[in-house]
Coordinates of C-alpha atoms in Angstrom, one line a residue:
M14 CA -31.8 16.9 1.1
I15 CA -32.6 13.6 -0.7
G16 CA -31.7 10.7 1.5
G17 CA -31.9 10.2 5.3
G18 CA -28.6 8.4 5.9
I19 CA -25.7 9.8 7.8
A20 CA -24.8 12.3 5.0
G21 CA -28.3 13.7 4.5
C22 CA -29.0 14.1 8.2
S23 CA -25.5 15.7 8.6
V24 CA -26.2 18.3 5.9
A25 CA -29.6 19.1 7.4
Y26 CA -28.1 19.4 10.9
H27 CA -25.4 21.8 9.8
L28 CA -27.7 23.9 7.7
A29 CA -29.8 24.4 10.8
K30 CA -26.7 25.2 12.8
L31 CA -26.0 27.9 10.2
G32 CA -29.4 29.5 10.8
W33 CA -31.3 28.1 7.9
R34 CA -34.9 27.1 8.8
D35 CA -36.5 26.3 5.5
V36 CA -34.7 23.0 5.3
L37 CA -36.4 19.8 4.2
L38 CA -35.0 16.3 4.2
L39 CA -36.8 13.6 2.2
E40 CA -36.4 9.9 3.0
R41 CA -38.1 7.3 0.9
R42 CA -38.5 4.9 3.8
D43 CA -37.0 5.3 7.3
I44 CA -34.0 7.2 8.6
S45 CA -30.7 5.2 8.1
C46 CA -32.5 2.4 6.3
G47 CA -30.3 2.2 3.2
T48 CA -26.6 1.5 3.9
T49 CA -26.0 3.5 7.0
W50 CA -27.7 1.1 9.4
H51 CA -25.4 -1.8 8.8
A52 CA -22.1 0.1 8.7
A53 CA -19.3 -1.0 11.1
G54 CA -19.2 2.5 12.7
L55 CA -15.4 3.1 12.5
V56 CA -14.4 6.7 13.0
G57 CA -10.8 7.2 12.0
Q58 CA -9.1 10.6 11.8
L59 CA -6.3 10.4 9.3
R60 CA -7.1 11.1 5.6
A61 CA -5.0 11.7 2.5
T62 CA -5.0 15.5 2.8
Q63 CA -4.9 18.0 5.6
N64 CA -8.4 19.4 4.9
L65 CA -10.0 15.9 4.6
T66 CA -8.3 15.1 7.9
R67 CA -9.7 18.3 9.4
L68 CA -13.2 17.1 8.4
A69 CA -12.6 13.6 9.8
K70 CA -11.3 15.0 13.1
Y71 CA -14.3 17.3 13.3
G72 CA -16.6 14.2 12.9
G73 CA -15.1 12.6 15.9
D74 CA -15.4 15.8 18.0
L75 CA -19.0 16.2 16.9
Y76 CA -20.1 12.7 17.7
E77 CA -18.4 13.0 21.1
R78 CA -20.7 15.9 22.1
L79 CA -23.8 15.1 20.1
E80 CA -25.5 13.0 22.8
A81 CA -25.2 15.9 25.4
E82 CA -26.5 18.3 22.8
T83 CA -29.5 16.4 21.5
G84 CA -30.3 13.9 24.2
Q85 CA -30.0 11.0 21.7
A86 CA -27.4 8.4 22.6
T87 CA -24.7 7.8 19.9
G88 CA -22.6 5.0 21.4
F89 CA -19.5 7.0 20.5
R90 CA -16.2 6.3 22.3
R91 CA -12.5 6.5 21.6
P92 CA -10.8 3.1 22.1
G93 CA -8.0 4.1 19.6
S94 CA -6.9 2.1 16.6
L95 CA -4.0 -0.2 15.6
S96 CA -2.8 -0.5 12.0
L97 CA -0.5 -3.5 11.5
A98 CA 2.4 -4.2 9.1
R99 CA 3.3 -7.7 8.0
S100 CA 6.0 -6.5 5.6
A101 CA 8.8 -3.9 5.4
E102 CA 7.0 -2.2 2.6
R103 CA 3.8 -1.9 4.6
M104 CA 5.8 -0.6 7.6
H105 CA 7.4 2.0 5.3
E106 CA 3.9 3.1 4.3
L107 CA 2.8 3.3 8.0
K108 CA 5.8 5.4 8.8
R109 CA 4.9 7.8 6.0
L110 CA 1.4 8.0 7.4
A111 CA 2.7 8.7 10.8
S112 CA 4.8 11.6 9.4
M113 CA 1.7 13.0 7.6
A114 CA -0.4 12.5 10.7
R115 CA 2.0 14.6 12.8
C116 CA 1.8 17.4 10.2
F117 CA -2.0 17.2 10.4
D118 CA -1.9 17.4 14.2
V119 CA -3.2 13.8 14.7
D120 CA -1.9 11.9 17.7
V121 CA 0.1 9.0 16.4
E122 CA 2.9 6.6 17.6
V123 CA 4.9 4.0 15.7
I124 CA 5.1 1.0 17.9
T125 CA 6.7 -2.5 18.0
P126 CA 4.9 -5.8 17.5
A127 CA 5.3 -6.4 21.2
E128 CA 3.7 -3.1 22.1
A129 CA 0.8 -3.8 19.7
G130 CA 0.3 -7.2 21.3
R131 CA 0.0 -5.6 24.8
R132 CA -2.8 -3.4 23.4
W133 CA -4.5 -6.3 21.6
P134 CA -3.7 -9.5 23.6
L135 CA -5.8 -11.8 21.4
M136 CA -3.8 -11.3 18.3
R137 CA -0.7 -13.1 17.0
T138 CA 2.3 -10.8 16.6
D139 CA 5.3 -13.0 15.7
D140 CA 4.8 -12.3 11.9
L141 CA 4.5 -8.5 12.3
V142 CA 7.2 -5.8 11.5
G143 CA 5.5 -3.1 13.5
A144 CA 2.3 -1.1 13.9
L145 CA 0.8 2.4 14.1
W146 CA -1.2 3.5 17.2
L147 CA -3.7 6.3 16.9
P148 CA -5.1 6.8 20.4
R149 CA -7.9 9.3 19.4
D150 CA -9.6 7.1 16.8
G151 CA -13.1 6.1 17.6
R152 CA -16.2 4.1 16.9
T153 CA -19.9 4.8 17.1
N154 CA -23.3 3.3 16.6
P155 CA -24.4 4.3 13.0
I156 CA -28.1 4.2 13.6
D157 CA -28.1 6.1 16.9
T158 CA -25.6 8.7 15.5
T159 CA -27.8 9.3 12.5
L160 CA -30.9 9.7 14.7
A161 CA -29.0 12.2 16.9
L162 CA -28.1 14.3 13.8
A163 CA -31.7 14.1 12.7
K164 CA -32.9 15.2 16.1
G165 CA -30.4 18.0 16.1
A166 CA -31.7 19.1 12.7
R167 CA -35.3 19.1 13.9
Q168 CA -34.3 21.1 17.0
G169 CA -32.8 23.6 14.7
G170 CA -35.9 24.0 12.7
A171 CA -35.4 21.6 9.8
T172 CA -38.3 19.3 8.6
I173 CA -37.7 15.6 8.0
L174 CA -40.3 13.6 6.0
E175 CA -40.0 9.8 6.0
N176 CA -41.8 7.5 3.6
T177 CA -41.6 10.2 0.9
A178 CA -39.8 9.1 -2.2
V179 CA -38.4 11.5 -4.8
T180 CA -39.7 10.7 -8.3
G181 CA -38.4 13.6 -10.4
I182 CA -36.3 16.8 -10.4
R183 CA -37.1 19.8 -12.6
V184 CA -34.3 21.9 -13.9
K185 CA -35.1 25.4 -15.3
N186 CA -32.5 27.7 -17.0
G187 CA -29.7 25.4 -15.9
R188 CA -30.6 25.3 -12.2
V189 CA -32.7 23.1 -10.0
A190 CA -36.3 24.4 -9.6
N191 CA -38.4 21.8 -7.9
V192 CA -38.6 18.2 -6.7
T193 CA -41.4 15.8 -7.4
T194 CA -42.2 13.4 -4.6
T195 CA -44.8 10.7 -3.9
S196 CA -46.6 13.3 -1.7
G197 CA -46.5 16.2 -4.2
E198 CA -44.1 18.8 -5.6
V199 CA -41.6 21.0 -3.6
A200 CA -40.2 24.2 -4.9
C201 CA -36.6 24.7 -3.8
E202 CA -33.5 26.8 -4.3
A203 CA -31.0 24.0 -3.8
V204 CA -31.0 20.2 -3.7
V205 CA -28.4 17.9 -2.0
N206 CA -28.2 14.4 -3.4
C207 CA -27.4 12.2 -0.3
A208 CA -29.1 9.1 -1.7
G209 CA -26.2 6.7 -1.2
I210 CA -26.4 3.7 -3.5
W211 CA -29.4 5.4 -5.2
A212 CA -27.4 8.6 -5.8
R213 CA -26.5 7.7 -9.4
D214 CA -30.2 7.3 -10.2
V215 CA -31.2 10.6 -8.4
G216 CA -28.4 12.4 -10.3
R217 CA -29.9 11.3 -13.6
M218 CA -33.2 13.0 -12.7
A219 CA -31.3 16.3 -13.0
G220 CA -29.0 15.3 -15.8
V221 CA -26.1 15.0 -13.4
T222 CA -23.4 12.3 -13.5
V223 CA -22.8 10.7 -10.1
P224 CA -20.3 7.9 -10.8
L225 CA -20.7 5.3 -8.1
H226 CA -21.6 1.6 -7.9
A227 CA -22.8 -0.7 -5.2
S228 CA -20.7 -3.6 -4.0
E229 CA -21.4 -6.3 -1.5
H230 CA -19.6 -5.7 1.7
F231 CA -19.1 -8.5 4.3
Y232 CA -18.5 -8.8 8.0
M233 CA -19.4 -11.3 10.8
V234 CA -20.1 -10.9 14.5
T235 CA -19.2 -13.5 17.1
E236 CA -20.7 -14.4 20.4
P237 CA -18.9 -13.0 23.5
M238 CA -15.3 -14.2 23.7
A239 CA -12.9 -14.3 26.6
G240 CA -10.4 -11.5 26.6
V241 CA -12.6 -9.1 24.6
T242 CA -13.4 -5.9 26.5
P243 CA -15.2 -2.7 25.5
D244 CA -12.0 -0.7 25.4
L245 CA -10.3 -3.0 22.9
P246 CA -8.8 -0.8 20.1
V247 CA -10.1 -1.0 16.5
L248 CA -7.7 -3.3 14.6
R249 CA -6.7 -2.9 11.0
D250 CA -4.6 -5.7 9.4
T251 CA -4.5 -4.3 5.9
D252 CA -2.0 -6.9 4.6
G253 CA -4.7 -9.4 5.5
Y254 CA -7.5 -7.2 4.1
I255 CA -9.4 -7.1 7.5
Y256 CA -10.6 -4.8 10.3
V257 CA -11.8 -6.0 13.7
R258 CA -13.5 -4.3 16.6
E259 CA -15.4 -5.2 19.8
E260 CA -19.1 -5.8 19.5
V261 CA -21.2 -6.6 22.7
G262 CA -18.4 -8.7 24.1
G263 CA -17.6 -10.4 20.9
L264 CA -15.7 -9.4 17.8
L265 CA -16.9 -7.8 14.6
M266 CA -14.6 -8.8 11.7
G267 CA -14.9 -7.5 8.2
G268 CA -12.7 -6.4 5.3
F269 CA -12.0 -5.3 1.8
E270 CA -11.2 -8.3 -0.3
P271 CA -8.9 -7.9 -3.4
V272 CA -11.6 -9.0 -5.8
A273 CA -15.0 -7.6 -4.9
K274 CA -18.6 -8.4 -5.9
P275 CA -20.4 -5.5 -7.5
W276 CA -24.2 -5.5 -6.9
G277 CA -27.2 -3.8 -8.3
M278 CA -26.4 -4.0 -12.0
D279 CA -30.1 -4.6 -12.7
G280 CA -31.3 -1.9 -10.4
I281 CA -31.9 -1.7 -6.7
P282 CA -35.3 -2.9 -5.5
G283 CA -37.6 -0.1 -4.5
D284 CA -38.5 -1.8 -1.2
F285 CA -34.8 -2.3 -0.2
A286 CA -34.8 -0.9 3.4
F287 CA -33.0 -2.3 6.4
S288 CA -32.2 -5.2 4.0
L289 CA -29.3 -7.4 3.6
L290 CA -28.0 -9.6 0.7
P291 CA -27.6 -13.4 0.8
E292 CA -24.7 -14.8 2.8
D293 CA -21.7 -15.8 0.7
W294 CA -19.3 -17.7 2.9
E295 CA -17.3 -18.9 -0.1
H296 CA -16.5 -15.2 -1.1
F297 CA -16.0 -14.4 2.6
Q298 CA -13.4 -17.2 2.9
V299 CA -10.4 -15.0 2.0
L300 CA -11.2 -12.7 4.9
M301 CA -11.9 -15.5 7.3
E302 CA -8.6 -17.2 6.5
Q303 CA -6.7 -14.0 7.2
A304 CA -8.6 -13.3 10.4
L305 CA -7.7 -16.8 11.7
I306 CA -4.0 -16.0 11.0
R307 CA -4.2 -12.9 13.1
I308 CA -6.7 -14.0 15.8
P309 CA -6.4 -17.8 16.3
A310 CA -9.2 -17.7 18.9
L311 CA -11.7 -17.0 16.2
E312 CA -11.4 -20.6 15.1
S313 CA -13.6 -21.8 18.0
A314 CA -15.7 -18.7 18.4
P315 CA -19.4 -19.1 17.6
V316 CA -20.7 -16.8 14.9
R317 CA -23.7 -14.8 15.9
R318 CA -24.5 -13.3 12.5
H319 CA -23.0 -12.8 9.1
V320 CA -23.7 -9.5 7.4
N321 CA -23.6 -8.8 3.7
G322 CA -24.8 -5.3 3.0
P323 CA -24.2 -3.1 -0.1
E324 CA -21.9 0.0 0.0
S325 CA -21.3 2.5 -2.7
F326 CA -17.8 2.9 -4.3
T327 CA -16.4 5.5 -6.7
P328 CA -13.9 5.0 -9.6
D329 CA -11.0 6.5 -7.6
G330 CA -11.9 5.5 -4.1
R331 CA -12.8 9.1 -3.0
Y332 CA -16.2 10.4 -2.2
L333 CA -18.2 12.9 -4.2
L334 CA -18.9 16.3 -2.8
G335 CA -20.1 19.7 -3.9
E336 CA -22.1 21.5 -6.6
A337 CA -22.5 19.4 -9.8
P338 CA -21.1 21.1 -13.0
E339 CA -24.3 20.2 -15.0
C340 CA -26.8 21.9 -12.8
R341 CA -26.6 25.0 -10.6
N342 CA -27.5 24.5 -6.9
F343 CA -27.6 20.7 -7.3
F344 CA -25.2 19.4 -4.7
V345 CA -23.9 15.9 -4.1
A346 CA -22.7 14.2 -0.9
A347 CA -22.4 10.5 -1.8
G348 CA -20.1 7.6 -2.7
F349 CA -18.3 7.3 0.6
N350 CA -16.5 4.1 -0.2
S351 CA -17.4 2.5 3.2
I352 CA -16.1 5.4 5.3
G353 CA -19.4 7.3 5.4
I354 CA -19.7 7.2 9.2
A355 CA -16.3 8.6 9.7
S356 CA -16.7 11.2 6.9
G357 CA -20.4 12.0 7.1
A358 CA -20.2 14.7 9.8
G359 CA -17.4 16.7 8.1
A360 CA -18.8 16.2 4.6
G361 CA -22.2 17.5 5.8
R362 CA -20.7 20.5 7.3
A363 CA -18.6 21.3 4.2
V364 CA -21.7 21.0 1.9
A365 CA -23.8 23.1 4.2
E366 CA -21.1 25.9 4.3
W367 CA -20.7 25.6 0.5
I368 CA -24.5 26.1 0.0
V369 CA -24.7 29.1 2.4
G370 CA -21.4 30.7 1.3
G371 CA -21.7 30.1 -2.4
E372 CA -18.2 28.5 -2.6
P373 CA -16.2 25.6 -1.1
P374 CA -15.2 26.5 2.5
M375 CA -11.7 25.1 1.9
D376 CA -9.7 23.2 -0.7
L377 CA -11.8 20.1 -1.3
W378 CA -10.4 19.1 -4.7
D379 CA -9.7 15.5 -3.7
V380 CA -13.4 14.9 -3.3
D381 CA -14.9 17.6 -5.5
I382 CA -17.4 16.1 -7.9
R383 CA -16.0 18.3 -10.7
R384 CA -13.0 16.0 -10.9
V385 CA -15.1 13.4 -12.7
A386 CA -16.3 13.2 -16.3
P387 CA -19.6 12.1 -17.9
F388 CA -18.1 8.9 -19.3
Q389 CA -17.6 7.7 -15.8
G390 CA -21.3 7.2 -15.4
N391 CA -21.1 4.3 -17.8
A392 CA -22.5 1.2 -16.1
R393 CA -19.9 -1.2 -17.4
Y394 CA -17.1 1.1 -16.5
L395 CA -18.3 1.4 -13.0
R396 CA -19.0 -2.3 -12.5
E397 CA -15.5 -3.3 -13.7
R398 CA -13.8 -0.6 -11.6
T399 CA -15.7 -1.5 -8.5
V400 CA -14.3 -5.0 -8.6
E401 CA -10.9 -3.4 -8.0
M402 CA -11.7 -0.3 -5.9
V403 CA -13.1 -2.2 -2.8
G404 CA -9.8 -4.0 -2.3
A405 CA -7.8 -0.8 -3.1
L406 CA -8.8 0.6 0.3
Y407 CA -6.5 -1.8 2.1
A408 CA -4.0 -2.5 -0.8
M409 CA -0.6 -0.9 -0.8
H410 CA -0.8 2.8 -1.8
W411 CA 2.3 2.8 -4.0
P412 CA 3.6 6.0 -5.6
Y413 CA 2.4 6.2 -9.3
L414 CA -0.1 3.4 -8.7
Q415 CA -2.3 2.9 -11.8
P416 CA -5.7 1.2 -11.9
V417 CA -5.9 -2.0 -13.9
T418 CA -9.7 -2.2 -14.6
S419 CA -11.8 -0.1 -16.9
R420 CA -8.9 0.9 -19.1
G421 CA -8.7 1.9 -22.7
V422 CA -11.6 4.3 -22.5
R423 CA -9.9 7.2 -24.3
K424 CA -6.9 6.9 -26.6
S425 CA -5.0 9.3 -28.7
A426 CA -4.5 8.8 -32.5
L427 CA -0.9 7.8 -31.7
H428 CA -1.7 5.2 -29.0
D429 CA -0.9 2.1 -31.0
R430 CA 2.4 3.5 -32.3
L431 CA 3.5 4.6 -28.8
G432 CA 2.6 1.1 -27.5
A433 CA 4.7 -0.5 -30.3
R434 CA 7.6 1.6 -29.2
G435 CA 7.5 0.3 -25.6
A436 CA 5.2 2.8 -23.9
C437 CA 3.9 2.0 -20.4
F438 CA 0.6 3.8 -20.1
G439 CA -1.0 5.4 -17.2
V440 CA -4.5 6.8 -17.1
V441 CA -5.8 10.3 -16.4
M442 CA -9.4 11.2 -16.8
G443 CA -9.9 8.1 -18.9
W444 CA -7.0 9.0 -21.2
E445 CA -4.3 6.4 -21.8
R446 CA -1.1 8.3 -21.6
A447 CA 2.5 7.2 -22.2
N448 CA 4.2 7.6 -18.8
W449 CA 7.5 6.1 -19.8
Y450 CA 9.2 3.9 -22.4
A451 CA 10.7 0.5 -21.7
T452 CA 14.1 -0.3 -23.1
P453 CA 14.6 -3.3 -25.5
G454 CA 14.0 -6.5 -23.6
M455 CA 12.1 -4.8 -20.8
E456 CA 8.4 -5.3 -20.1
P457 CA 6.5 -2.0 -20.1
I458 CA 4.8 -2.5 -16.7
Y459 CA 5.3 -0.9 -13.3
R460 CA 7.2 -2.7 -10.6
Y461 CA 5.9 -0.7 -7.6
S462 CA 8.0 0.1 -4.5
Y463 CA 8.7 3.0 -2.1
G464 CA 12.2 3.1 -3.4
R465 CA 13.5 3.8 -6.9
Q466 CA 11.0 2.0 -9.3
N467 CA 11.9 0.1 -12.4
W468 CA 11.2 3.0 -14.8
F469 CA 13.7 5.4 -13.3
A470 CA 16.6 4.7 -15.7
C471 CA 14.2 4.8 -18.7
A472 CA 12.8 8.2 -17.6
A473 CA 16.4 9.4 -17.0
D474 CA 17.3 8.6 -20.6
E475 CA 14.2 10.5 -21.8
H476 CA 15.0 13.5 -19.7
R477 CA 18.6 13.5 -21.0
A478 CA 17.5 13.2 -24.6
V479 CA 15.2 16.2 -24.4
R480 CA 17.6 18.3 -22.5
E481 CA 20.4 17.6 -24.9
A482 CA 18.5 17.2 -28.2
V483 CA 14.8 17.3 -29.0
G484 CA 11.7 15.3 -28.2
L485 CA 8.1 14.8 -29.4
F486 CA 5.4 14.7 -26.8
D487 CA 1.9 13.3 -27.4
Q488 CA -0.2 15.7 -25.4
S489 CA -3.6 15.0 -27.0
S490 CA -5.2 14.3 -23.6
F491 CA -4.9 18.0 -22.7
C492 CA -8.4 19.6 -22.4
K493 CA -9.1 22.0 -25.3
L494 CA -11.9 24.5 -25.0
R495 CA -13.0 26.9 -27.7
L496 CA -14.6 30.1 -26.5
E497 CA -16.2 32.0 -29.3
G498 CA -18.5 35.0 -29.7
P499 CA -18.5 38.8 -29.6
D500 CA -18.0 38.8 -25.8
A501 CA -15.4 36.1 -25.6
L502 CA -12.6 38.5 -24.9
A503 CA -14.5 40.3 -22.2
V504 CA -15.3 37.0 -20.5
L505 CA -11.6 35.9 -20.5
Q506 CA -10.3 39.3 -19.4
R507 CA -12.6 39.1 -16.4
L508 CA -11.7 35.6 -15.5
C509 CA -7.9 35.5 -16.2
A510 CA -5.2 37.1 -14.1
N511 CA -3.1 37.8 -17.2
D512 CA -3.9 40.0 -20.1
V513 CA -5.2 37.9 -23.0
D514 CA -6.0 40.8 -25.3
V515 CA -3.2 39.8 -27.7
A516 CA -2.9 39.5 -31.5
P517 CA -4.3 36.4 -33.2
D518 CA -1.9 33.4 -33.0
R519 CA -0.4 34.5 -29.8
L520 CA -0.5 32.4 -26.6
V521 CA -0.8 33.6 -23.0
Y522 CA -0.1 31.5 -19.9
T523 CA -2.4 32.5 -17.1
Q524 CA -4.4 31.5 -14.1
M525 CA -8.1 32.0 -13.4
L526 CA -8.8 33.3 -9.9
N527 CA -11.8 33.3 -7.6
A528 CA -13.2 36.1 -5.6
R529 CA -10.7 35.5 -2.8
G530 CA -7.7 35.6 -5.2
G531 CA -7.2 31.9 -5.0
I532 CA -6.3 29.9 -8.1
E533 CA -9.2 28.1 -9.8
A534 CA -7.4 27.1 -13.0
D535 CA -3.9 27.1 -14.5
L536 CA -4.0 27.1 -18.3
T537 CA -3.0 28.8 -21.6
V538 CA -5.2 30.9 -23.8
T539 CA -4.4 31.2 -27.5
R540 CA -6.2 33.8 -29.5
L541 CA -7.4 32.3 -32.8
A542 CA -9.3 35.3 -34.1
T543 CA -10.8 38.6 -32.9
D544 CA -13.7 36.7 -31.3
A545 CA -12.3 33.2 -30.8
F546 CA -9.9 31.7 -28.3
L547 CA -8.5 28.3 -27.5
V548 CA -8.2 27.5 -23.8
V549 CA -5.9 24.5 -23.0
T550 CA -5.8 23.0 -19.6
S551 CA -4.9 19.7 -17.9
A552 CA -7.0 16.6 -18.4
S553 CA -7.6 16.1 -14.7
A554 CA -9.1 19.6 -14.4
S555 CA -11.2 19.5 -17.6
T556 CA -14.6 19.3 -16.0
H557 CA -13.8 21.8 -13.3
N558 CA -12.3 24.4 -15.6
A559 CA -15.0 24.1 -18.2
H560 CA -17.6 24.5 -15.4
W561 CA -15.8 27.5 -14.0
I562 CA -15.9 29.3 -17.4
R563 CA -19.5 28.3 -18.2
R564 CA -20.9 29.4 -14.8
H565 CA -19.4 32.9 -15.4
L566 CA -20.7 33.4 -18.9
G567 CA -23.9 34.9 -17.6
E568 CA -25.6 36.8 -20.4
A569 CA -22.4 37.2 -22.4
R570 CA -22.6 36.5 -26.1
A571 CA -20.1 33.6 -26.0
V572 CA -20.2 29.9 -26.4
L573 CA -17.8 27.3 -24.9
T574 CA -17.2 24.1 -26.8
D575 CA -15.1 21.2 -25.6
V576 CA -13.0 20.1 -28.7
T577 CA -10.6 17.8 -26.8
S578 CA -11.4 14.7 -28.7
S579 CA -11.4 16.4 -32.1
E580 CA -7.8 17.5 -32.0
A581 CA -4.5 15.7 -31.5
V582 CA -1.7 17.6 -29.9
L583 CA 2.1 17.1 -30.4
G584 CA 4.6 19.1 -28.5
V585 CA 8.1 19.5 -29.8
M586 CA 10.5 20.4 -27.1
G587 CA 14.2 20.4 -26.4
R588 CA 17.5 22.1 -26.8
A589 CA 17.7 21.7 -30.6
P590 CA 15.5 24.0 -32.8
A591 CA 12.3 22.6 -34.2
S592 CA 13.7 23.1 -37.7
S593 CA 16.1 20.2 -37.0
F594 CA 13.2 18.0 -36.2
L595 CA 10.5 18.9 -38.7
D596 CA 11.2 18.7 -42.5
S597 CA 8.5 21.3 -43.1
P598 CA 5.2 22.4 -41.7
T599 CA 2.2 20.2 -42.6
P600 CA -0.4 21.7 -44.8
T601 CA -2.7 22.4 -41.9
S602 CA -0.1 23.5 -39.4
R603 CA 0.8 27.1 -38.5
T604 CA 4.3 26.3 -37.4
G605 CA 5.8 28.7 -39.9
R606 CA 4.0 31.7 -38.4
F607 CA 3.0 30.8 -34.9
H608 CA 4.4 33.1 -32.2
F609 CA 4.8 30.9 -29.1
S610 CA 4.4 33.7 -26.7
R611 CA 4.3 37.5 -26.5
P612 CA 7.4 38.8 -24.7
G613 CA 6.6 40.4 -21.4
R614 CA 3.2 38.8 -21.1
S615 CA 3.4 35.1 -20.6
G616 CA 6.9 34.5 -19.4
S617 CA 9.0 31.7 -21.0
P618 CA 7.9 30.4 -24.4
R619 CA 5.6 27.5 -24.4
P620 CA 4.7 25.3 -27.4
P621 CA 1.1 25.7 -28.8
C622 CA -1.5 23.7 -27.0
A623 CA 1.0 22.5 -24.4
P624 CA 0.8 24.3 -21.1
R625 CA 2.7 21.7 -19.2
A626 CA 5.3 19.1 -20.4
S627 CA 6.1 15.9 -18.6
P628 CA 9.3 14.5 -20.0
T629 CA 8.3 11.0 -19.1
S630 CA 5.4 11.3 -21.6
A631 CA 7.7 11.9 -24.5
S632 CA 6.8 9.7 -27.5
W633 CA 10.1 10.3 -29.3
A634 CA 13.4 11.7 -28.1
G635 CA 16.4 11.8 -30.3
S636 CA 19.6 13.6 -31.2
S637 CA 19.5 16.9 -33.0
T638 CA 21.4 15.5 -35.9
S639 CA 19.1 12.5 -36.4
R640 CA 15.8 13.4 -38.1
P641 CA 13.0 11.0 -38.8
S642 CA 12.1 10.7 -42.4
S643 CA 8.3 10.8 -41.9
P644 CA 5.8 11.9 -39.2
A645 CA 5.1 8.2 -38.4
A646 CA 8.8 7.7 -37.5
C647 CA 8.5 10.5 -34.9
T648 CA 7.0 7.9 -32.5
T649 CA 10.4 6.0 -32.5
R650 CA 12.4 6.4 -29.3
W651 CA 16.1 7.0 -29.9
S652 CA 18.8 7.5 -27.2
P653 CA 21.1 10.5 -27.5
L654 CA 24.0 8.1 -28.2
E655 CA 22.5 6.5 -31.4

């Protein structure tokens, strides 16, 4: 393990619990000295998926018993938490969270403003719509909890070396071989990158992309205040961007401001340990103003200290976990987006079980590092996205929400023409994709809500046009992988659930399965020649699926090449025949002889290179009797009535 924060100590602890003794944790300075030590220590249970919630709940349960097990105090307790709603929209979101919590077996209660006020007497409630009460949410002391995990790891046989910095990682035959430190070299079978804000730099040592960026994160602590007791619940006023908890008789108040301050663009100092950044009360003002609205007593409360410490954030606000696709046995547990204390225990357990078992212990796709792409390691991309992602933690989590920063990274050849026809673009794996088309006089931007959004009628028109006539879909963002070589067929026959031994120019829809029969990939395979195949899969799964194929090549005489950016993809779909839409095949197309599927093998016919179709991404939809006069005109959107 590289890094002695909450994640690294958790991985070491859980490996020792699984019976591994040859476990070494390397910390460049002191345990918890990076970002762990200044964390707020909130331990919430509810997460976006059932498995992530299971891991978060496990963390609270572990912290609760850790002191008795190790003899090291943790300061953990369960005062519960309140999440407030100032608006009907936020209340709608909280009720959705409550429904999800009940499905995930998390104790939760939707309560009135008056009930919230009784649990938190110091706060103003007249502007609230309601609140969510989670009685089992907790809080802990980050340093003590990390020390307890480290002590438990040592008791289990692990070795922890402090003041030992990693200076290099050697990769041999595609897998990690040894680690170079300031105290010498260490041969190893596996490495876990738990380096926090340094994780991107550590990843580069092994040729691994770890897309995260540091941001300044602020909170303040007051002197003791009347009415503040140790059992005061954690308070989250997300409409005001703030969280509040008790701290030694006073209040700790921090938050996630809408426009954040990225940090570390010029590198992180080598001597950065138990360090803070300069105070910035001007930047903190937006949080302070909102805190005064919620807790008027703060106006006269003396401030004991102001904390500005860096935290690492990822491009999508979810942490990075698992084996890196670029290097075998190089694992990552980093980028916790300011929820490292709450997530560290469960994440450490998951990685430890992944290492020992050779596969993820559960469905962890939401945080799997194989969901990211190499371009996301770009410094400018990360810096710009971090400005947005810090505040996104407490912003409204609307359906179909699209990021606004770091856009325009990848575009299809038709992007400008789709935009000229009113396309509203979303982004998947960096690709700008037309999600829907604005009608004349309508601005092509989302108006978010939990009800019917502004694009609904536009999408309905597009669905109707394709059902009743024909449409052209720009699907260039689909991942295209060429597998070539004498053993290409044998590789795919072993990986695919369906039979892909078909004649050239035939397409097969199939899944790729793991050893337990679970689905690893959902894709199409087109046979181009005796020894060449085109694998087409979704953009979001491109890294994962390419990694899945490559890791199973072994000694096979086959080469996998990502050709996504070299080929545009147009899907022609609808009720009308393609002949009513296309004047004639282009000189380089195979439309005239392409068999869409082989009967009895792949189910319903699918267009070439288009394993999935989203009608809302149609770049052209028109009546079967109206035919564009040129390929460029195919980007025009026509209604069925024209």
